[in-house]
Coordinates of C-alpha atoms in Angstrom, one line a residue:
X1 CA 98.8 59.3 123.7
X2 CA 99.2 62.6 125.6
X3 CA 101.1 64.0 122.8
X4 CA 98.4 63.1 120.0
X5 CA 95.6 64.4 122.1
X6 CA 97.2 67.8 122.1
X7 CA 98.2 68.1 118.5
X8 CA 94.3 67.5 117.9
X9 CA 93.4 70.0 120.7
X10 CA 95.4 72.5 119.1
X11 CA 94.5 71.5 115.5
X12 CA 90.8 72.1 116.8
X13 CA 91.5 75.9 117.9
X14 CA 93.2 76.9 114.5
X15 CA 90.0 76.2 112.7
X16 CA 87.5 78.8 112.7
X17 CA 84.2 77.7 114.0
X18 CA 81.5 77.8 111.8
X19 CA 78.1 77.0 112.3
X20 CA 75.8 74.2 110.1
X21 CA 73.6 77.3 108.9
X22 CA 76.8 79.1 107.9
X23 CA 78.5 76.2 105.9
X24 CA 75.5 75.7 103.9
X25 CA 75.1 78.8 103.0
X26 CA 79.1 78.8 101.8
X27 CA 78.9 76.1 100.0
X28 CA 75.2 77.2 97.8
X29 CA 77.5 80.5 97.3
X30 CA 80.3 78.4 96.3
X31 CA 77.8 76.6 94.3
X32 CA 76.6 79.2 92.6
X33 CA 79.8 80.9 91.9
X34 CA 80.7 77.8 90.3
X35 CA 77.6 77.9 87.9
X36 CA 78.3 81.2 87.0
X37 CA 81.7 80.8 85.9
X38 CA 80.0 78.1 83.5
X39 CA 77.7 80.2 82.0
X40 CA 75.0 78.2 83.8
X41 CA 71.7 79.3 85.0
X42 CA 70.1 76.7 87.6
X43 CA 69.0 77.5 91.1
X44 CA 70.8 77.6 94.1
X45 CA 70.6 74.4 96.0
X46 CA 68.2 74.4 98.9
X47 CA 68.6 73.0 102.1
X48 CA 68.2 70.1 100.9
X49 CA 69.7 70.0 97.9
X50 CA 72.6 66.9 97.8
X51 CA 75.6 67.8 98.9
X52 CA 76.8 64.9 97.0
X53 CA 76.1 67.4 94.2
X54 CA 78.7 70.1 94.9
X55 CA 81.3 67.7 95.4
X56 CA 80.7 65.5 92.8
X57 CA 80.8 68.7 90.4
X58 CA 83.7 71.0 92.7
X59 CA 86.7 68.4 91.1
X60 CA 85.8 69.0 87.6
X61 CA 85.1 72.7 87.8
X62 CA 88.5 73.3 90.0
X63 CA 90.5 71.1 87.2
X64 CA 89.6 73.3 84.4
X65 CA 88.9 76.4 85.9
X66 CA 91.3 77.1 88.9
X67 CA 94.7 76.0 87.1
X68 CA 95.7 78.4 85.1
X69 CA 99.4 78.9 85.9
X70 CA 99.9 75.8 84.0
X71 CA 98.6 77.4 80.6
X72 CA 100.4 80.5 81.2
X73 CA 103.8 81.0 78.8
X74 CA 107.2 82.9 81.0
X75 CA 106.1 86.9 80.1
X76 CA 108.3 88.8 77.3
X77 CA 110.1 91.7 79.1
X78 CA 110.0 93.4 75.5
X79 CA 106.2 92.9 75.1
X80 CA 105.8 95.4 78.3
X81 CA 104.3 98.2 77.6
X82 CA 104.6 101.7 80.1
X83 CA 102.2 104.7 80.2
X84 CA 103.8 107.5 81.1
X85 CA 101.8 110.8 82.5
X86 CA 102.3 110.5 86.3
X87 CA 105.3 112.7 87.7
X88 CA 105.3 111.2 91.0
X89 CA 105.1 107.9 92.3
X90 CA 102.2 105.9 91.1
X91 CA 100.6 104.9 94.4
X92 CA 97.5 102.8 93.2
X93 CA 95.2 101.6 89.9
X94 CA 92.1 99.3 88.9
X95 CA 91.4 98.0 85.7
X96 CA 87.7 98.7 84.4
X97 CA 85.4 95.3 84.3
X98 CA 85.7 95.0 81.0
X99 CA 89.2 95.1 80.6
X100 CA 89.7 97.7 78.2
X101 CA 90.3 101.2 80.8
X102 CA 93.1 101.4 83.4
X103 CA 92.5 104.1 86.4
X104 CA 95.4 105.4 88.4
X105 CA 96.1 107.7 91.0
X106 CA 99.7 109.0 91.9
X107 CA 101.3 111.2 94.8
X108 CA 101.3 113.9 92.5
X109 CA 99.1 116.8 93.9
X110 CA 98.4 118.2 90.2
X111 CA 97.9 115.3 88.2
X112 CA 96.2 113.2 90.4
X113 CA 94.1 110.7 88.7
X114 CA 94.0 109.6 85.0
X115 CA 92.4 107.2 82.9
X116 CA 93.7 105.3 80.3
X117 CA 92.8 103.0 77.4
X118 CA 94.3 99.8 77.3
X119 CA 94.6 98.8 73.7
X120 CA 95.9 102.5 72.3
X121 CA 98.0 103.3 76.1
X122 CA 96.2 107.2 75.9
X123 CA 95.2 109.0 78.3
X124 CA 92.0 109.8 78.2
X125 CA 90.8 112.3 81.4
X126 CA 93.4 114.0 84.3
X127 CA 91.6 115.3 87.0
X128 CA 93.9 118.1 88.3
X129 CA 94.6 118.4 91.9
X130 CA 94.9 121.2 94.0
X131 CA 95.1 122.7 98.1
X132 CA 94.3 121.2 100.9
X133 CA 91.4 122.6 101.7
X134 CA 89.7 123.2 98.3
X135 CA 88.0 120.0 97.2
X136 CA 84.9 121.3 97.7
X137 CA 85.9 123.8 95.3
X138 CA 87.6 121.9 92.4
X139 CA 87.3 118.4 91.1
X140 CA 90.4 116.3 92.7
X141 CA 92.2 115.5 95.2
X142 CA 94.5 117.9 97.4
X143 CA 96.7 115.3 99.0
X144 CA 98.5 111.7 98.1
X145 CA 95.5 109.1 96.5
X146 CA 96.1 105.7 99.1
X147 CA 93.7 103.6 96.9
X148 CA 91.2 103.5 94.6
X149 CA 88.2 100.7 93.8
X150 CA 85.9 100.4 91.1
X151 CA 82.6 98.8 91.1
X152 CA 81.4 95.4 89.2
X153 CA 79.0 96.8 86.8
X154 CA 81.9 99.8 86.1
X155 CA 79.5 102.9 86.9
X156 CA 81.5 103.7 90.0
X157 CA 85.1 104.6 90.6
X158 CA 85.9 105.8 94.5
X159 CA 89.4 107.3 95.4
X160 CA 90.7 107.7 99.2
X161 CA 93.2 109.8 100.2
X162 CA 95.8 111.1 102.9
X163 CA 93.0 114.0 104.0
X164 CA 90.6 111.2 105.1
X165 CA 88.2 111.9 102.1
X166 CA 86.7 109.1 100.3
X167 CA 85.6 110.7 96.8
X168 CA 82.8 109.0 94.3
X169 CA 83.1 109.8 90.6
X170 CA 81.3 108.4 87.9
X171 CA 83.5 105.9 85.8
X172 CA 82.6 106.8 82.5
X173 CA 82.6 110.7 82.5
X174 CA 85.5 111.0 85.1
X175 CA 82.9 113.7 86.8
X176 CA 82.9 113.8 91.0
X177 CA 79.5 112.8 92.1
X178 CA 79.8 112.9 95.9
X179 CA 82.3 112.9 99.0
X180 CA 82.2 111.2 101.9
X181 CA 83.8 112.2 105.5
X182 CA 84.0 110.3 108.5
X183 CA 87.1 108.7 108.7
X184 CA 90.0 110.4 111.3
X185 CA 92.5 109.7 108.9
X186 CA 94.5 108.6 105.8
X187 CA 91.9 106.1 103.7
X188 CA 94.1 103.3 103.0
X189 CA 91.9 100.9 101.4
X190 CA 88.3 100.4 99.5
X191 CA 87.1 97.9 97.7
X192 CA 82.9 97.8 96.5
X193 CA 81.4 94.0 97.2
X194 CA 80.7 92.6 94.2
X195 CA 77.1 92.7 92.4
X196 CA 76.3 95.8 94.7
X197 CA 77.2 99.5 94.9
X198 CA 78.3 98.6 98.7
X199 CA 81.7 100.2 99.5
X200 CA 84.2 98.9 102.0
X201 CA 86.7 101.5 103.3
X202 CA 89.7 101.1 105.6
X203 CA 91.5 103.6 107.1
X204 CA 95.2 104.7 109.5
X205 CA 92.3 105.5 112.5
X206 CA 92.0 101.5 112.8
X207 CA 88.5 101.4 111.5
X208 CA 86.2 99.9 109.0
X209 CA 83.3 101.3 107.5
X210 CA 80.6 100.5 105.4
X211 CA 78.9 102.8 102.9
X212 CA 75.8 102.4 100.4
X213 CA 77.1 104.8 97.4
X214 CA 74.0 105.0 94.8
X215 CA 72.3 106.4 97.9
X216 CA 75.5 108.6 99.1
X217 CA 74.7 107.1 102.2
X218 CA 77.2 105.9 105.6
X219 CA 76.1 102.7 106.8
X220 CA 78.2 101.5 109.7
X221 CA 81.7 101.0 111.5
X222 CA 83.8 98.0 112.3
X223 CA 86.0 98.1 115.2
X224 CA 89.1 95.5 116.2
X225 CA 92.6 96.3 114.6
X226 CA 95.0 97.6 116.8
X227 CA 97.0 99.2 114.5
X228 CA 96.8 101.2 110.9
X229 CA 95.2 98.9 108.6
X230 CA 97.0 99.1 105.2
X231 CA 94.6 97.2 102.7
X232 CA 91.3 96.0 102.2
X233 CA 89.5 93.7 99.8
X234 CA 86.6 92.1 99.3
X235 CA 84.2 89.5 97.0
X236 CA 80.5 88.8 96.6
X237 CA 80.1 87.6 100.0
X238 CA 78.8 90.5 103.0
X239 CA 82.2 90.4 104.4
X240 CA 85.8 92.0 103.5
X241 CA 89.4 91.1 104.5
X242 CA 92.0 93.4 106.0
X243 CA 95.7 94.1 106.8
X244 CA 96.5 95.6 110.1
X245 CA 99.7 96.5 109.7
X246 CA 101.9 96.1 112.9
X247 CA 99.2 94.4 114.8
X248 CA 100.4 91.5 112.9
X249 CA 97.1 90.3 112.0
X250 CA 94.6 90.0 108.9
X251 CA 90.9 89.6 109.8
X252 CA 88.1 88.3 108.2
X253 CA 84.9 91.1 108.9
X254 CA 81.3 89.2 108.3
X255 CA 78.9 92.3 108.2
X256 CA 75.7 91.2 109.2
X257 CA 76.9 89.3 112.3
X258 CA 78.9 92.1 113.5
X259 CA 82.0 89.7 114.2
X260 CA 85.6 88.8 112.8
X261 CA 87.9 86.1 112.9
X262 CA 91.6 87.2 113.2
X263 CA 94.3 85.4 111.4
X264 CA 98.0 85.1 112.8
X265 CA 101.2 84.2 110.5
X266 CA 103.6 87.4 109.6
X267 CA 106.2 88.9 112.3
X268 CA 106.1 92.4 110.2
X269 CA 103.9 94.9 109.3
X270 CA 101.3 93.0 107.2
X271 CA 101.2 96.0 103.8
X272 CA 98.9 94.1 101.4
X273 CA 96.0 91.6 101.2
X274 CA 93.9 90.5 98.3
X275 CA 91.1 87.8 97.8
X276 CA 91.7 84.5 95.8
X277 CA 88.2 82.9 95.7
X278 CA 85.5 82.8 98.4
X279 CA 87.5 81.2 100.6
X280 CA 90.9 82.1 100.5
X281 CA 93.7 85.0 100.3
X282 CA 96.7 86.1 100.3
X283 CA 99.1 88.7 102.0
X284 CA 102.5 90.4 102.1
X285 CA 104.4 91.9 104.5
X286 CA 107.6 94.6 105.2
X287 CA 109.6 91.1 106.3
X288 CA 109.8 89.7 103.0
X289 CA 106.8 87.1 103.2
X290 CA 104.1 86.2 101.5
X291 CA 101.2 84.7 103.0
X292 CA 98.7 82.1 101.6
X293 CA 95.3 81.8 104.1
X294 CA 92.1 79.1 104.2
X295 CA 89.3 81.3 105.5
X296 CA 88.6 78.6 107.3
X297 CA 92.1 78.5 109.3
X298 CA 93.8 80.6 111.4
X299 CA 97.1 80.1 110.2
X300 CA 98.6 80.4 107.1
X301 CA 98.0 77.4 104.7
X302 CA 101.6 78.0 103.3
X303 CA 104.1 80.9 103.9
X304 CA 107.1 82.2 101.7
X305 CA 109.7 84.0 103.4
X306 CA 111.8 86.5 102.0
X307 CA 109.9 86.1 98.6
X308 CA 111.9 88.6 96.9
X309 CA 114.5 87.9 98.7
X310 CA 117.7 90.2 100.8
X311 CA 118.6 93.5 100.2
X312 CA 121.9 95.0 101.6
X313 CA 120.7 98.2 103.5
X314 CA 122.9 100.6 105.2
X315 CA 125.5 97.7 106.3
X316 CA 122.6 95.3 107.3
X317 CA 120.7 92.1 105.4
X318 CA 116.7 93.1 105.3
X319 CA 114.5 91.1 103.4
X320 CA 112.6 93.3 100.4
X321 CA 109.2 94.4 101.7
X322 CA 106.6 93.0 100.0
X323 CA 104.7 96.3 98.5
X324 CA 102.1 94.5 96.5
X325 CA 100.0 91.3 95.4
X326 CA 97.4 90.4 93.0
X327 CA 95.6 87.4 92.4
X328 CA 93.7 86.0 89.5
X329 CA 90.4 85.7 91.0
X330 CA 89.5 82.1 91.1
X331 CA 92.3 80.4 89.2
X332 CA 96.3 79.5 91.4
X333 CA 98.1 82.3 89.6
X334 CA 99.4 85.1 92.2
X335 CA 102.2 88.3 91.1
X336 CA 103.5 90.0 94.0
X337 CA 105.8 93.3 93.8
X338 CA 108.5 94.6 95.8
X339 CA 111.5 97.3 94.6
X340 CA 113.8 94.1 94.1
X341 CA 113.5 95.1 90.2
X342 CA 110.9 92.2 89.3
X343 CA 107.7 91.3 89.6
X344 CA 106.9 87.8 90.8
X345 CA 104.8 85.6 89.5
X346 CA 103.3 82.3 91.5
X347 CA 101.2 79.1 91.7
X348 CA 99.1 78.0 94.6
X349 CA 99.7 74.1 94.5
X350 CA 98.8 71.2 96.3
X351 CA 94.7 72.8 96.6
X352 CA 96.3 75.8 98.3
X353 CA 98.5 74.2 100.3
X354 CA 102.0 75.2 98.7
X355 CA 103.7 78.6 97.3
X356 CA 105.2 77.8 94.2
X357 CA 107.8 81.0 92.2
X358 CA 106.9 80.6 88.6
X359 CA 108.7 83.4 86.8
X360 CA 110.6 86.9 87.2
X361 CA 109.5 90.4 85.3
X362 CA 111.8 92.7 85.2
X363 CA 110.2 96.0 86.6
X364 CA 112.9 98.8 88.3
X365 CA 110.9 100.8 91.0
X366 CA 108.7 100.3 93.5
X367 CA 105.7 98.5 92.4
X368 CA 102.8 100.3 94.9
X369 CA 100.0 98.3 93.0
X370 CA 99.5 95.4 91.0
X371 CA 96.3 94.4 89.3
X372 CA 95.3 91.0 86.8
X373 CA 92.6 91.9 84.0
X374 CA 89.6 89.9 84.4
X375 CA 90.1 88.1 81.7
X376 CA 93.3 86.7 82.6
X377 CA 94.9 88.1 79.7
X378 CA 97.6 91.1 81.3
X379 CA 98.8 92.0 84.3
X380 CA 99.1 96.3 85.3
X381 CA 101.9 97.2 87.9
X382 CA 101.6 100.7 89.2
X383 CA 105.7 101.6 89.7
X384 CA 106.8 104.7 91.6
X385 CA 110.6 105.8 92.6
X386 CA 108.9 105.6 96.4
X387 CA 107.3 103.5 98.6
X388 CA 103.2 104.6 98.1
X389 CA 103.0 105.0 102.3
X390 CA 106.7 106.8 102.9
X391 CA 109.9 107.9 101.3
X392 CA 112.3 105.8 103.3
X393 CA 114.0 104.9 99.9
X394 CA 114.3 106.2 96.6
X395 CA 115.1 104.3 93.2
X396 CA 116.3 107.0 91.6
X397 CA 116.7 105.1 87.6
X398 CA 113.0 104.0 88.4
X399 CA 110.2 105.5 86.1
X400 CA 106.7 106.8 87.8
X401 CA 104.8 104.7 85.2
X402 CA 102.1 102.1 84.4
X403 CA 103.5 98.7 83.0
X404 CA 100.8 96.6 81.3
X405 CA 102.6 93.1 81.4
X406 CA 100.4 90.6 78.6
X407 CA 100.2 87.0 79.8
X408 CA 100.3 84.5 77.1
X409 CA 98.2 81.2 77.2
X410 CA 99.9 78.0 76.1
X411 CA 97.8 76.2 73.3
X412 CA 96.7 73.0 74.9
X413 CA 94.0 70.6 74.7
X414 CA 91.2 70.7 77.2
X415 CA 91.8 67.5 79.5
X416 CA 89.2 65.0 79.6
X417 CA 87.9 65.7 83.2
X418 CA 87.6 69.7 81.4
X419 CA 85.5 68.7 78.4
X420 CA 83.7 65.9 80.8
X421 CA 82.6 69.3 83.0
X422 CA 81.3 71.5 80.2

C-alpha cells in the first residue's frame, strides 16, 4: 500500500548509511571489545572471519556483562559521603582509571582544581588560580574550569576553561606541562580517545579540534554545529560525540573520513552527552528530557521527557534542565542530574530500546557533573549552588561539594547463559 511504502521510505532515511567496509570494521571492534572485557586474548577476526561467530558469542557476553542495573541494590542516602574544599560551584570532575583519585575543577578563581583520594576523602594537591592574563606566569587557571578529561593509562589530566585555554598537567604530580591555544572561546568539553594520548576538545566558537598531547601538538578542526556546543565525549573508536546546544542536534564526528552524521530528537538546548558503548549514547537537555541514541539511527531509540520532572518558576511550569548524565560504560545503568534535589538513576531496557527510572538520591544543588567509577562500584556528583554555564538560579541551602554515592551489588548467582560464556 501507498501508506506502507512510505513508512519504509522514511524508515530507510533515519538509518545512517554505512558502508560494507565500515560495518566490518564495527563489528571486529565490537568483537574485540567484547574479548577484552573477558580477559581474552585472540585475534581480531579477519575479513573472513564468521560472522556467525560474533553473534553466536554477542548474546552471552551482553547477558552477563551489559545488565547491571539488575544487580545493583536502591543507594543509602546515609552511605554518601561529601568532600568539601571548593567555595564555589563545582563545575566538573573525572575519576582516575583506577578508581582510587577524584579530580575537580570549580568556578572558584583561587582554588581551582584539586585532587582527592577516594578511600580517605583528602585532598591531596590545590592548584591556586589567579588573573586573567597570568597563566603563563603561575600554575592554574584565571577564569571558570568548563571541563576537564583524563587519559586511559592516567598520565594525563587536561582542563578547559572560559579564557579558551586548554591546559595539560601531569596526573600524578599535579605539575602543568603545556597549554594549548586556538580555540576563540570558552572550552566546553574534552575528552582523550581511549588507548591513545589523542585529545578531543569542543568549544562556544562551534568547533572541534583534535590534538596529539605527548607531542604538544594541534592536529586539526571539525566544522558543522551551528550553535555553542556544550559537551563532548568519546571511546576507543577515531570518532567523538557532541552536543550543540540550541542547534538542537548531537553529531557523531568520524575523524579520518572528515564527515558527521547529525542526530535530531530534543526541542531545547541539548547541555550534556556521554557514550554508552560503541554504539550508543545518551543526552540531556534544558527541556527536561533525556535522550537515548543507536549510532546507527537518527532518532532517538527512546526519549524521557521531563525526567526530573516540573518546577514552578516565576509563576510558570518549566521542566528541570537536565545539567548532567553519566553512563556505566558498557552495562544499562545511566544517573542523570538536575537541581530537582536527586540524582536519578536508570536502565536502558528492551536492548536499548526503553528508559526505565530505577531509583532517587537525594542530592540539593545543582549537579554540574556526574561520573560512574570504572569499576562500577560508586558514583561522584560534582554539586554547585549554580548552574556550571550561568547563574540564572541559585540554591542557596545547596553545598559546593563532591558526593561520592557507593553502589551496592546484589549477591546473586551467575545465570547459566553467564557461566556458559566464561
Amino acid at each position: 500500500s501507498p501508506s506502507l511504502g512510505r513508512r519504509r521510505r522514511e524508515a530507510a532515511e533515519e538509518e545512517v548509511e554505512e558502508t560494507p567496509q565500515e560495518k566490518k570494521l564495527r563489528l571486529a571492534k565490537l568483537y574485540l571489545e567484547q574479548l577484552r572485557q573477558h580477559g581474552e586474548s585472540r585475534p581480531a577476526p579477519g575479513a573472513g572471519a564468521p560472522a556467525g561467530r560474533l553473534r553466536e558469542l554477542s548474546p552471552a557476553l551482553m547477558h552477563s556483562h551489559i545488565l547491571l542495573s539488575l544487580q545493583v541494590q536502591p543507594p543509602d542516602p546515609a552511605s554518601i559521603r561529601m568532600l568539601r574544599g571548593h567555595q564555589l560551584p563545582v563545575t566538573c570532575l573525572v575519576i582516575s582509571p583506577d578508581d582510587r583519585f577524584i579530580f575537580s575543577a570549580s568556578k572558584d578563581g583561587s582554588l581551582i582544581k584539586c585532587k582527592w583520594e577516594v578511600e580517605s576523602g583528602k585532598r591531596l594537591c590545590v592548584v591556586p588560580g589567579g588573573k586573567k592574563g597570568t597563566e603563563e606566569r603561575h600554575m592554574g587557571h584565571a577564569s571558570h574550569v568548563l571541563c576537564m578529561a583524563i587519559s586511559s593509562d592516567g598520565k594525563y589530566l587536561a582542563t578547559g576553561d572560559r579564557n579558551k585555554l586548554i591546559m595539560i598537567w601531569d596526573a600524578a604530580t599535579c605539575k602543568r606541562l603545556h597549554i594549548f591555544t586556538g580555540h576563540r572561546d570558552a572550552v566546553s568539553g574534552l575528552s582523550f580517545r581511549k588507548g591513545t594520548h589523542q585529545l578531543y576538545s569542543a568549544s562556544h566558537d562551534r568547533c572541534v579540534k583534535v590534538w596529539n598531547v605527548a607531542e604538544n601538538a594541534y592536529v586539526e578542526t571539525l566544522f558543522g554545529h551551528q550553535d555553542v556546543i556544550t559537551g563532548l565525549d568519546s571511546l576507543s573508536r577515531e570518532c567523538c560525540v557532541t552536543a550543540g546546544g540550541r542547534d538542537g542536534t548531537v553529531r557523531l564526528w568520524k575523524i579520518p573520513e572528515e564527515s558527521q552524521l547529525v542526530f535530531y530528537g530534543h526541542q531545547g538546548s541539548i547541555d550534556c552527552i556521554q557514550l554508552i558503548n560503541e554504539e550508543h549514547m545518551v543526552s540531556g537537555a534544558d527541556d527536561g528530557s533525556l535522550a537515548l541514541w543507536g549510532l546507527t539511527k537518527k532518532k532517538p531509540l527512546a526519549l524521557a521527557r521531563q525526567a526530573h520532572g516540573m518546577q514552578d518558576a516565576q509563576g510558570l511550569q518549566q521542566p528541570y534542565w537536565i545539567s548532567a548524565v553519566a553512563a556505566l560504560r558498557n552495562s544499562d545503568l545511566l544517573a542523570t542530574g538536575s537541581h530537582s534535589a536527586s540524582v536519578k538513576l536508570w536502565k536502558c531496557g528492551e536492548g536499548f530500546r526503553k528508559l526505565e527510572p530505577l531509583w532517587d538520591i537525594p542530592l540539593v544543588g545543582f549537579v554540574n557533573s556526574l561520573k560512574f567509577s570504572a569499576a562500577g562500584d560508586f558514583l561522584v556528583a560534582g554539586l554547585g549552588q549554580e548552574h556550571r554555564l550561568g547563574r540564572w538560579w541559585r540554591v542557596k541551602e545547596a553545598k559546593n561539594s563532591i558526593c561520592i554515592i557507593p553502589l551496592k551489588r546484589r549477591a546473586a548467582a551467575p545465570s547459566p547463559e553467564a557461566r556458559d560464556s566464561l
